[in-house]
CSV table of C-alpha atoms in Angstrom, one decimal:
chain,number,residue,atom,x,y,z
A,1,MET,CA,6.5,4.2,-39.5
A,2,HIS,CA,7.7,5.1,-36.3
A,3,ILE,CA,4.1,4.7,-34.5
A,4,ARG,CA,3.8,1.1,-36.5
A,5,GLN,CA,7.4,0.5,-35.3
A,6,HIS,CA,6.5,0.8,-31.9
A,7,ALA,CA,3.2,-0.5,-31.5
A,8,LEU,CA,4.4,-4.1,-30.9
A,9,PRO,CA,6.5,-3.6,-28.2
A,10,ILE,CA,3.8,-1.4,-26.6
A,11,ARG,CA,1.3,-4.1,-26.9
A,12,LEU,CA,3.4,-6.8,-25.3
A,13,LEU,CA,4.2,-4.7,-22.6
A,14,VAL,CA,0.5,-4.3,-21.7
A,15,MET,CA,0.2,-7.9,-22.2
A,16,HIS,CA,2.8,-8.6,-19.8
A,17,ALA,CA,1.2,-6.1,-17.4
A,18,SER,CA,-1.9,-8.0,-17.4
A,19,VAL,CA,-0.9,-11.4,-16.6
A,20,ILE,CA,1.1,-10.0,-13.4
A,21,ALA,CA,-2.2,-8.5,-12.5
A,22,ALA,CA,-4.2,-11.5,-13.1
A,23,LEU,CA,-1.6,-13.2,-10.3
A,24,LEU,CA,-1.4,-10.7,-7.6
A,25,PRO,CA,-4.2,-12.2,-5.7
A,26,VAL,CA,-2.2,-15.5,-5.5
A,27,LEU,CA,1.6,-13.8,-5.2
A,28,SER,CA,0.4,-11.5,-2.3
A,29,ALA,CA,-0.6,-14.3,0.0
A,30,ARG,CA,3.4,-15.2,0.7
A,31,SER,CA,5.2,-12.2,-0.2
A,32,SER,CA,7.3,-9.6,1.7
A,33,ALA,CA,7.6,-5.9,0.5
A,34,GLN,CA,10.2,-4.3,-1.7
A,35,SER,CA,9.7,-1.2,-3.5
A,36,LEU,CA,11.1,0.3,-6.4
A,37,LEU,CA,10.0,3.5,-5.5
A,38,ASP,CA,13.3,4.9,-4.2
A,39,ARG,CA,15.5,3.7,-7.0
A,40,PRO,CA,16.0,4.1,-10.8
A,41,PRO,CA,15.5,1.5,-13.4
A,42,ASN,CA,19.5,1.1,-13.7
A,43,ILE,CA,20.8,2.3,-10.6
A,44,SER,CA,20.0,-0.2,-7.6
A,45,GLY,CA,22.5,1.6,-5.5
A,46,ASP,CA,22.4,0.4,-1.3
A,47,TRP,CA,19.0,-2.0,-1.9
A,48,THR,CA,19.5,-4.8,0.3
A,49,GLY,CA,15.5,-5.8,1.0
A,50,ALA,CA,14.8,-7.0,4.5
A,51,PRO,CA,16.4,-10.0,6.0
A,52,GLY,CA,14.9,-13.4,5.8
A,53,THR,CA,13.3,-12.4,2.5
A,54,LEU,CA,13.8,-14.5,-1.1
A,55,TYR,CA,13.4,-11.5,-3.8
A,56,PHE,CA,12.5,-12.7,-7.5
A,57,HIS,CA,12.6,-9.4,-10.0
A,58,PHE,CA,11.3,-10.2,-13.4
A,59,ILE,CA,13.3,-7.5,-15.8
A,60,HIS,CA,12.5,-7.5,-19.4
A,61,ARG,CA,13.6,-5.0,-22.3
A,62,PHE,CA,11.9,-5.3,-25.9
A,63,SER,CA,13.7,-3.5,-29.1
A,64,THR,CA,12.4,-3.4,-32.6
A,65,SER,CA,14.3,-3.7,-36.2
A,66,ASP,CA,13.9,-1.6,-38.7
A,67,ALA,CA,11.6,-2.2,-41.8
A,68,PRO,CA,11.0,-4.7,-43.5
A,69,GLU,CA,11.3,-7.1,-40.8
A,70,ARG,CA,10.1,-5.2,-37.7
A,71,LYS,CA,11.1,-8.0,-35.5
A,72,VAL,CA,10.6,-7.8,-31.9
A,73,SER,CA,13.0,-8.8,-29.9
A,74,ASN,CA,13.3,-9.6,-25.8
A,75,VAL,CA,15.9,-9.7,-23.2
A,76,PRO,CA,14.9,-11.1,-20.0
A,77,THR,CA,16.8,-10.7,-17.1
A,78,PHE,CA,16.0,-12.1,-13.9
A,79,LEU,CA,17.4,-11.3,-10.5
A,80,LEU,CA,17.0,-14.0,-7.6
A,81,ALA,CA,18.5,-13.1,-4.4
A,82,ALA,CA,18.3,-13.5,-0.3
A,83,GLY,CA,18.2,-10.4,2.0
A,84,LEU,CA,20.8,-11.0,5.1
A,85,PRO,CA,21.4,-9.7,8.4
A,86,PHE,CA,23.4,-6.7,8.9
A,87,ARG,CA,22.2,-5.0,5.8
A,88,LEU,CA,23.4,-7.9,3.4
A,89,LEU,CA,21.6,-9.4,0.1
A,90,ALA,CA,23.4,-11.6,-1.8
A,91,GLY,CA,22.0,-13.2,-5.3
A,92,VAL,CA,22.5,-13.5,-8.8
A,93,ASN,CA,21.8,-11.4,-11.9
A,94,TYR,CA,20.9,-14.0,-15.1
A,95,SER,CA,19.9,-12.8,-18.7
A,96,THR,CA,19.2,-14.7,-22.0
A,97,ASN,CA,21.8,-12.8,-24.0
A,98,SER,CA,24.9,-10.4,-23.4
A,99,SER,CA,25.9,-7.1,-24.8
A,100,LEU,CA,29.4,-7.6,-23.7
A,101,ALA,CA,31.0,-10.3,-26.2
A,102,PRO,CA,29.9,-11.6,-29.5
A,103,ARG,CA,27.7,-14.3,-29.8
A,104,PHE,CA,27.9,-14.8,-26.1
A,105,PRO,CA,24.3,-17.1,-25.4
A,106,ASN,CA,24.2,-15.9,-21.3
A,107,GLU,CA,25.5,-13.5,-19.0
A,108,TRP,CA,25.6,-14.5,-15.3
A,109,GLU,CA,26.5,-12.0,-12.6
A,110,LEU,CA,27.1,-13.5,-9.2
A,111,PHE,CA,26.9,-10.5,-6.5
A,112,ALA,CA,27.0,-9.4,-2.7
A,113,ARG,CA,25.8,-5.9,-1.8
A,114,TRP,CA,26.1,-4.3,1.7
A,115,ALA,CA,24.2,-0.9,2.9
A,116,PRO,CA,26.4,-0.2,5.9
A,117,LEU,CA,24.7,3.4,6.3
A,118,GLN,CA,21.1,4.1,5.8
A,119,GLU,CA,18.7,7.4,6.2
A,120,ASP,CA,16.5,5.1,7.9
A,121,HIS,CA,18.3,4.0,10.5
A,122,GLY,CA,19.4,7.7,11.6
A,123,ALA,CA,22.7,8.1,9.4
A,124,PRO,CA,22.9,11.2,7.3
A,125,LEU,CA,23.2,9.4,4.0
A,126,ASP,CA,22.9,6.2,2.5
A,127,VAL,CA,25.7,4.3,1.4
A,128,GLY,CA,26.2,1.4,-0.3
A,129,GLY,CA,28.8,-1.0,-2.2
A,130,GLN,CA,28.9,-4.1,-4.5
A,131,VAL,CA,31.0,-6.8,-5.5
A,132,GLY,CA,30.5,-9.6,-8.1
A,133,TYR,CA,31.8,-11.8,-10.9
A,134,ASN,CA,30.3,-11.5,-14.5
A,135,ASN,CA,31.2,-14.5,-16.4
A,136,ALA,CA,31.0,-12.7,-19.9
A,137,ALA,CA,33.4,-10.3,-19.0
A,138,GLU,CA,35.4,-13.4,-16.9
A,139,GLY,CA,36.3,-11.1,-13.8
A,140,LEU,CA,35.2,-8.9,-11.1
A,141,ASP,CA,32.9,-5.8,-11.2
A,142,GLY,CA,32.1,-3.5,-8.0
A,143,GLU,CA,30.3,-0.6,-7.1
A,144,ILE,CA,29.9,2.1,-4.4
A,145,SER,CA,26.9,4.5,-4.5
A,146,VAL,CA,26.0,7.4,-2.1
A,147,ALA,CA,22.4,8.7,-1.6
A,148,ARG,CA,20.4,11.2,0.4
A,149,ARG,CA,16.7,12.5,0.6
A,150,LEU,CA,15.7,16.1,-0.3
A,151,GLY,CA,12.2,16.4,0.3
A,152,PRO,CA,10.1,13.8,-2.0
A,153,ALA,CA,13.1,13.5,-4.2
A,154,ARG,CA,16.0,10.8,-3.6
A,155,LEU,CA,19.3,11.9,-5.5
A,156,ILE,CA,22.0,8.9,-5.9
A,157,GLY,CA,25.3,8.9,-7.6
A,158,VAL,CA,27.8,5.6,-8.8
A,159,ALA,CA,31.0,4.8,-9.3
A,160,ARG,CA,31.9,1.9,-10.6
A,161,ALA,CA,35.3,-0.5,-11.7
A,162,LEU,CA,34.4,-3.1,-14.5
A,163,SER,CA,36.8,-5.9,-15.8
A,164,ASP,CA,37.5,-5.6,-19.5
A,165,PRO,CA,35.6,-8.3,-21.5
A,166,PHE,CA,38.3,-7.7,-24.5
A,167,GLU,CA,41.6,-7.0,-22.7
A,168,SER,CA,42.2,-9.6,-19.7
A,169,GLY,CA,43.3,-7.8,-16.1
A,170,ASN,CA,42.2,-4.2,-17.7
A,171,VAL,CA,40.0,-2.4,-15.6
A,172,ARG,CA,37.5,0.3,-17.1
A,173,TYR,CA,35.6,3.0,-15.2
A,174,ALA,CA,31.9,4.1,-15.2
A,175,PHE,CA,30.2,7.1,-13.2
A,176,GLY,CA,26.5,7.4,-12.8
A,177,GLY,CA,23.7,9.3,-11.1
A,178,GLY,CA,20.3,9.6,-11.1
A,179,GLY,CA,17.1,9.9,-9.1
A,180,THR,CA,13.3,9.4,-7.8
A,181,ILE,CA,10.8,11.8,-7.4
A,182,ARG,CA,7.5,10.8,-5.4
A,183,LEU,CA,4.3,12.0,-6.2
A,184,GLY,CA,2.6,10.4,-3.7
A,185,THR,CA,2.2,7.1,-1.6
A,186,TYR,CA,2.1,4.7,-5.0
A,187,VAL,CA,3.4,6.9,-7.6
A,188,ALA,CA,7.6,7.8,-8.4
A,189,LEU,CA,9.0,9.4,-11.4
A,190,ALA,CA,12.8,7.9,-11.9
A,191,GLY,CA,15.5,8.3,-14.2
A,192,ASP,CA,19.4,8.0,-14.3
A,193,VAL,CA,22.0,8.0,-16.7
A,194,SER,CA,26.1,6.7,-16.7
A,195,SER,CA,29.0,6.2,-18.9
A,196,LEU,CA,32.2,4.5,-19.1
A,197,SER,CA,35.0,7.0,-18.8
A,198,ASN,CA,37.2,6.0,-21.9
A,199,ARG,CA,33.9,5.1,-24.1
A,200,ASP,CA,34.6,3.5,-28.0
A,201,SER,CA,33.0,4.1,-31.1
A,202,SER,CA,30.3,1.4,-30.1
A,203,GLU,CA,29.6,3.0,-26.6
A,204,ARG,CA,26.7,5.0,-25.7
A,205,VAL,CA,26.0,6.8,-22.7
A,206,ALA,CA,23.9,4.5,-21.0
A,207,TRP,CA,20.3,6.4,-19.7
A,208,SER,CA,16.9,5.0,-18.6
A,209,ALA,CA,13.7,6.6,-17.3
A,210,GLY,CA,10.7,4.8,-15.3
A,211,LEU,CA,7.2,5.4,-13.8
A,212,HIS,CA,7.3,3.4,-10.3
A,213,LEU,CA,3.9,1.9,-9.2
A,214,ALA,CA,3.5,0.5,-5.7
A,215,ILE,CA,0.1,-1.8,-5.9
A,216,PRO,CA,-2.1,-0.6,-3.0
A,217,LEU,CA,-2.7,-3.0,-0.4
A,218,SER,CA,0.2,-5.3,-1.8
A,219,PRO,CA,3.7,-5.7,-1.5
A,220,HIS,CA,4.7,-5.5,-4.8
A,221,THR,CA,6.1,-2.8,-7.0
A,222,LEU,CA,5.9,-2.4,-10.9
A,223,SER,CA,8.3,-0.2,-12.9
A,224,LEU,CA,7.6,0.9,-16.5
A,225,GLN,CA,10.6,1.9,-18.2
A,226,VAL,CA,12.3,3.0,-21.3
A,227,THR,CA,16.2,2.8,-22.0
A,228,ASN,CA,19.2,2.4,-23.9
A,229,THR,CA,20.7,-0.7,-21.9
A,230,LEU,CA,20.0,-4.5,-22.6
A,231,VAL,CA,20.6,-6.3,-19.4
A,232,SER,CA,20.8,-5.5,-15.8
A,233,THR,CA,24.2,-6.4,-14.7
A,234,LEU,CA,26.8,-4.0,-13.9
A,235,GLN,CA,28.4,-4.3,-16.8
A,236,GLY,CA,24.9,-4.1,-18.9
A,237,ILE,CA,23.9,-0.8,-17.3
A,238,SER,CA,26.8,1.2,-17.7
A,239,ARG,CA,26.8,0.6,-21.3
A,240,GLY,CA,24.2,2.3,-23.7
A,241,THR,CA,23.5,1.0,-27.5
A,242,ASP,CA,22.2,2.7,-30.4
A,243,GLY,CA,18.5,2.5,-30.5
A,244,ARG,CA,15.7,2.5,-27.4
A,245,ARG,CA,14.0,-0.4,-25.3
A,246,TYR,CA,10.6,-0.8,-23.6
A,247,GLY,CA,10.2,-2.6,-20.8
A,248,PHE,CA,9.3,-3.3,-17.1
A,249,GLU,CA,10.3,-4.6,-14.1
A,250,PHE,CA,7.9,-6.2,-11.6
A,251,THR,CA,9.2,-7.7,-7.9
A,252,ILE,CA,8.1,-10.9,-6.6
A,253,PRO,CA,9.6,-11.0,-2.8
A,254,LEU,CA,9.0,-14.4,-0.8
A,255,THR,CA,8.9,-13.9,3.1
A,256,LEU,CA,10.5,-16.4,4.8
A,257,ARG,CA,10.6,-14.9,8.3
A,258,ARG,CA,6.7,-15.9,8.3
A,259,TYR,CA,7.9,-19.5,8.5
A,260,PHE,CA,11.3,-19.7,10.0
A,261,GLY,CA,11.7,-16.0,11.9
A,262,ARG,CA,13.5,-16.1,15.1
A,263,ARG,CA,11.3,-14.2,17.8
A,264,PRO,CA,12.4,-11.1,19.5
A,265,GLU,CA,14.7,-11.5,22.4
A,266,GLN,CA,12.8,-11.7,26.0
A,267,SER,CA,13.6,-11.6,29.4
A,268,PRO,CA,12.9,-14.1,31.8
A,269,ASP,CA,9.9,-12.2,33.1
A,270,ASP,CA,8.4,-11.9,29.9
A,271,SER,CA,8.0,-15.4,28.9
A,272,ALA,CA,4.1,-15.7,29.2
A,273,SER,CA,2.5,-13.2,27.0
A,274,THR,CA,-0.8,-13.6,28.6
A,275,VAL,CA,0.2,-12.3,31.9
A,276,PRO,CA,-2.1,-9.7,33.4
A,277,ALA,CA,-1.8,-6.2,33.4
A,278,ALA,CA,-0.5,-6.1,37.4
A,279,ASP,CA,2.0,-8.8,36.9
A,280,SER,CA,3.5,-7.1,33.6
A,281,ALA,CA,4.2,-4.0,35.8
A,282,SER,CA,5.8,-5.7,38.5
A,283,ALA,CA,8.1,-7.9,35.9
A,284,ALA,CA,9.0,-4.5,34.7
A,285,VAL,CA,10.0,-3.2,38.0
A,286,ARG,CA,11.9,-6.5,38.4
A,287,ALA,CA,13.4,-6.1,34.9
A,288,ASP,CA,14.4,-2.1,35.7
A,289,SER,CA,16.3,-3.2,39.2
A,290,THR,CA,18.1,-5.3,37.9
A,291,VAL,CA,19.5,-2.8,35.4
A,292,SER,CA,19.5,0.5,37.1
A,293,ALA,CA,22.2,0.6,39.9
A,294,GLY,CA,20.8,2.4,43.2
A,295,THR,CA,17.6,1.6,42.6
A,296,PRO,CA,15.8,0.8,45.9
A,297,PRO,CA,13.5,-2.6,45.8
A,298,ALA,CA,10.7,-0.6,48.0
A,299,ALA,CA,9.9,1.1,44.7
A,300,PRO,CA,7.7,-1.6,43.2
A,301,PRO,CA,4.2,-1.0,45.2
A,302,PRO,CA,3.5,2.5,43.7
A,303,THR,CA,4.8,1.5,40.6
A,304,ALA,CA,2.6,-2.0,40.2
A,305,THR,CA,-0.9,-0.3,41.2
A,306,VAL,CA,-0.5,1.7,37.9
A,307,PRO,CA,-2.2,0.0,34.6
A,308,VAL,CA,0.1,-0.9,32.2
A,309,ALA,CA,-1.9,1.0,29.8
A,310,VAL,CA,-1.2,4.2,30.4
A,311,PRO,CA,-2.6,7.5,28.2
A,312,PRO,CA,0.2,9.8,26.9
A,313,SER,CA,-0.5,12.7,28.9
A,314,ALA,CA,-0.3,10.8,32.2
A,315,PRO,CA,4.0,10.6,32.6
A,316,VAL,CA,4.1,13.9,33.8
A,317,PRO,CA,2.1,14.0,37.2
A,318,ALA,CA,2.2,10.5,37.3
A,319,ALA,CA,6.3,10.3,37.5
A,320,THR,CA,7.1,13.2,39.8
A,321,PRO,CA,6.4,10.9,43.2
A,322,ARG,CA,7.6,7.7,41.8
A,323,ASP,CA,11.0,8.9,40.9
A,324,THR,CA,11.2,11.4,44.0
A,325,SER,CA,10.6,8.0,46.1
A,326,ARG,CA,13.5,6.5,44.4
A,327,VAL,CA,16.0,9.3,45.2
A,328,PRO,CA,17.5,10.4,48.6
A,329,SER,CA,16.7,13.6,50.4
A,330,ALA,CA,19.5,15.6,49.1
A,331,GLN,CA,19.0,14.8,45.4
A,332,ARG,CA,15.1,15.2,45.8
A,333,ASP,CA,15.7,18.7,47.0
A,334,THR,CA,18.2,19.6,44.1
A,335,THR,CA,15.6,18.3,41.9
A,336,ARG,CA,12.4,20.3,43.0
A,337,ALA,CA,14.6,23.5,43.6
A,338,THR,CA,16.2,23.7,40.2
A,339,PRO,CA,14.0,26.7,39.1
A,340,SER,CA,14.3,28.8,42.1
A,341,ARG,CA,18.0,28.4,42.5
A,342,THR,CA,19.2,29.0,39.0
A,343,THR,CA,20.0,32.9,39.3
A,344,THR,CA,22.0,32.0,42.8
A,345,ALA,CA,23.4,28.6,42.0
A,346,PRO,CA,24.9,28.2,38.6
A,347,SER,CA,26.2,25.0,38.9
A,348,ALA,CA,23.0,23.5,39.3
A,349,LYS,CA,22.0,25.0,35.2
A,350,PRO,CA,23.9,22.1,33.6
A,351,ALA,CA,22.1,19.5,35.8
A,352,SER,CA,18.3,20.4,35.2
A,353,PRO,CA,18.1,19.9,31.7
A,354,SER,CA,20.1,16.9,32.1
A,355,ARG,CA,17.3,15.2,34.6
A,356,SER,CA,14.3,16.5,32.5
A,357,ALA,CA,15.5,15.6,29.0
A,358,PRO,CA,14.5,11.9,28.8
A,359,ALA,CA,10.9,12.8,29.7
A,360,LYS,CA,10.8,15.1,26.3
A,361,GLN,CA,13.1,12.5,24.4
A,362,ALA,CA,10.8,11.1,21.2
A,363,VAL,CA,13.0,8.3,18.8
A,364,ARG,CA,11.6,8.5,15.5
A,365,THR,CA,11.8,5.1,13.6
A,366,GLY,CA,9.3,3.0,11.0
A,367,MET,CA,8.1,0.3,9.1
A,368,LYS,CA,9.2,-1.0,5.6
A,369,ASN,CA,9.8,-3.5,3.3
A,370,LEU,CA,7.3,-5.7,5.8
A,371,ASN,CA,9.9,-5.0,8.5
A,372,TYR,CA,10.5,-2.7,11.6
A,373,LEU,CA,13.5,-0.3,10.7
A,374,GLN,CA,14.5,-1.3,14.3
A,375,SER,CA,13.3,-4.4,15.8
A,376,ARG,CA,15.0,-3.8,19.2
A,377,LEU,CA,15.1,-0.1,20.5
A,378,GLN,CA,16.5,0.6,24.1
A,379,VAL,CA,14.7,3.7,25.5
A,380,THR,CA,14.6,5.5,29.1
A,381,VAL,CA,11.1,6.3,30.9
A,382,GLY,CA,9.3,9.1,29.9
A,383,THR,CA,10.4,8.5,25.9
A,384,THR,CA,8.0,8.9,23.0
A,385,VAL,CA,8.3,6.6,19.9
A,386,GLU,CA,6.9,7.0,16.7
A,387,TRP,CA,6.6,4.9,13.6
A,388,LYS,CA,5.7,5.9,10.2
A,389,ASN,CA,4.5,3.5,7.9
A,390,ASN,CA,6.8,3.7,4.9
A,391,ASP,CA,4.7,0.5,3.3
A,392,PRO,CA,1.8,0.7,0.7
A,393,LEU,CA,0.0,-1.5,2.7
A,394,PRO,CA,-1.2,-0.7,6.8
A,395,HIS,CA,0.4,-2.3,9.6
A,396,THR,CA,0.0,-1.9,13.3
A,397,VAL,CA,2.1,-1.7,16.7
A,398,THR,CA,0.6,-4.1,18.9
A,399,ALA,CA,2.1,-4.8,22.1
A,400,VAL,CA,2.0,-8.6,23.2
A,401,ASP,CA,0.9,-7.9,26.8
A,402,LYS,CA,-2.2,-5.6,25.3
A,403,SER,CA,-0.8,-2.3,27.2
A,404,PHE,CA,-0.9,-0.6,23.6
A,405,ASN,CA,-2.4,-1.0,20.0
A,406,SER,CA,-1.9,1.4,17.4
A,407,GLY,CA,-4.8,-0.2,14.9
A,408,LEU,CA,-4.2,-0.3,11.6
A,409,ILE,CA,-1.8,2.6,10.4
A,410,ASN,CA,-2.4,3.0,6.8
A,411,PRO,CA,0.5,4.0,4.3
A,412,GLY,CA,2.7,7.6,5.3
A,413,LYS,CA,0.4,7.9,8.6
A,414,THR,CA,1.9,7.3,11.8
A,415,TYR,CA,1.2,6.3,15.4
A,416,SER,CA,3.1,7.6,18.8
A,417,HIS,CA,3.3,6.1,22.2
A,418,THR,CA,5.1,7.3,25.3
A,419,PHE,CA,6.8,4.6,27.6
A,420,THR,CA,5.9,5.6,31.5
A,421,LYS,CA,7.6,2.6,33.4
A,422,ALA,CA,10.6,0.8,33.1
A,423,GLY,CA,10.7,-2.7,31.3
A,424,THR,CA,10.4,-5.0,28.0
A,425,TYR,CA,7.7,-4.5,25.4
A,426,ASN,CA,7.7,-6.8,23.0
A,427,PHE,CA,5.2,-6.1,19.7
A,428,PHE,CA,4.4,-6.9,16.2
A,429,CYS,CA,1.9,-6.6,13.6
A,430,THR,CA,-1.3,-7.9,13.8
A,431,PRO,CA,-1.8,-8.4,9.7
A,432,HIS,CA,1.7,-9.8,9.5
A,433,PRO,CA,2.7,-11.5,12.9
A,434,PHE,CA,6.2,-12.3,11.3
A,435,MET,CA,6.9,-8.7,11.9
A,436,LYS,CA,8.0,-8.7,15.4
A,437,GLY,CA,10.2,-6.4,17.5
A,438,VAL,CA,11.1,-5.4,21.3
A,439,ILE,CA,11.4,-2.1,23.1
A,440,VAL,CA,13.8,-2.2,26.4
A,441,VAL,CA,12.5,0.8,28.6
A,442,LYS,CA,14.9,1.5,31.3
A,443,ALA,CA,14.2,4.1,34.3
A,444,GLN,CA,15.9,7.4,34.0
């Protein structure tokens, strides 16, 4: 009996997945990535997408009635949102049904979400907040989330304040948690639980579990889910019901940055993208002289004779004569004599690491959601920048002036480049030219 009862929703789920697979070639040509692999089905948390991208998510959940009807009911929830600068997301959740008020035909949730802290940008954890208006509850709802990565796992906890749809002015609270476990670049397992703090006899603990898949060489993700919730608003995912529902979520991001994206900020000396290597070096020196106080103008000749594309092993031998020619003799002697003076001049010890640190400095960043995590970086000469590809499709880090080129970086792989000369370096992704960034390299 149970096998027959659940066979039909599973068959419908497979049918919907087949339709989605048939549409993938059409959708991939005009879309930008958004991954479900970092969040469980009923907790969106601090996900804010990428600036300049529209997101359309199709969430469908099926339930069946008991014998003799065995009727299949489906409730879709549509998310339409826009990624904004400063890690903001604004949008709407629309469902064709509601579990909040009897006979309420539709449920809308207008929301705005902000992620002030993100591990991808160097923070110790992820922090997000959301506020929205739910028309079925006729009030404001809010959520605060905190998440952290622990190896292949990502754990997340949430606290919610919800309007009471049955008592105007009353506020109810819900708490929950969940996480995901990465099984590889393209697969993750996810689950979550949440509950109202004062549930009545008709309300249950809300739960969900999912198998999340990133579509290889595509920006799309698909989640196959089982849950006891109905819709994907904050109100809906905080209330469990009797029985379970099967469903899926499919993401369709549309990249407006492809057509309306703003170019990275450039210095006046970088206006020509096809400038020869020697001219690029001269421009870098001129830009360096405007930001580095006390740098003599006589330094450009030795710098301009060095080609722009310098191998990573070149900074150590090349930097010594160039740097020492820019400083007074007294400072040059102090730098060179540091090893022999460490035992006789204790005051020189603090100065030695501070002057040599930039040559060994490393900055780690990456690509995610078809976006460079830090589209603008400011570093010093000698810094090595490492990019990691966190997307399910290949990217490149290609300099506009051709001074460096990563080639295709496959998902999960990294590319490093050491910047040996001051200047402004604009770069982009060859397969996705709307992805742009800039590195500003200053003298030590």
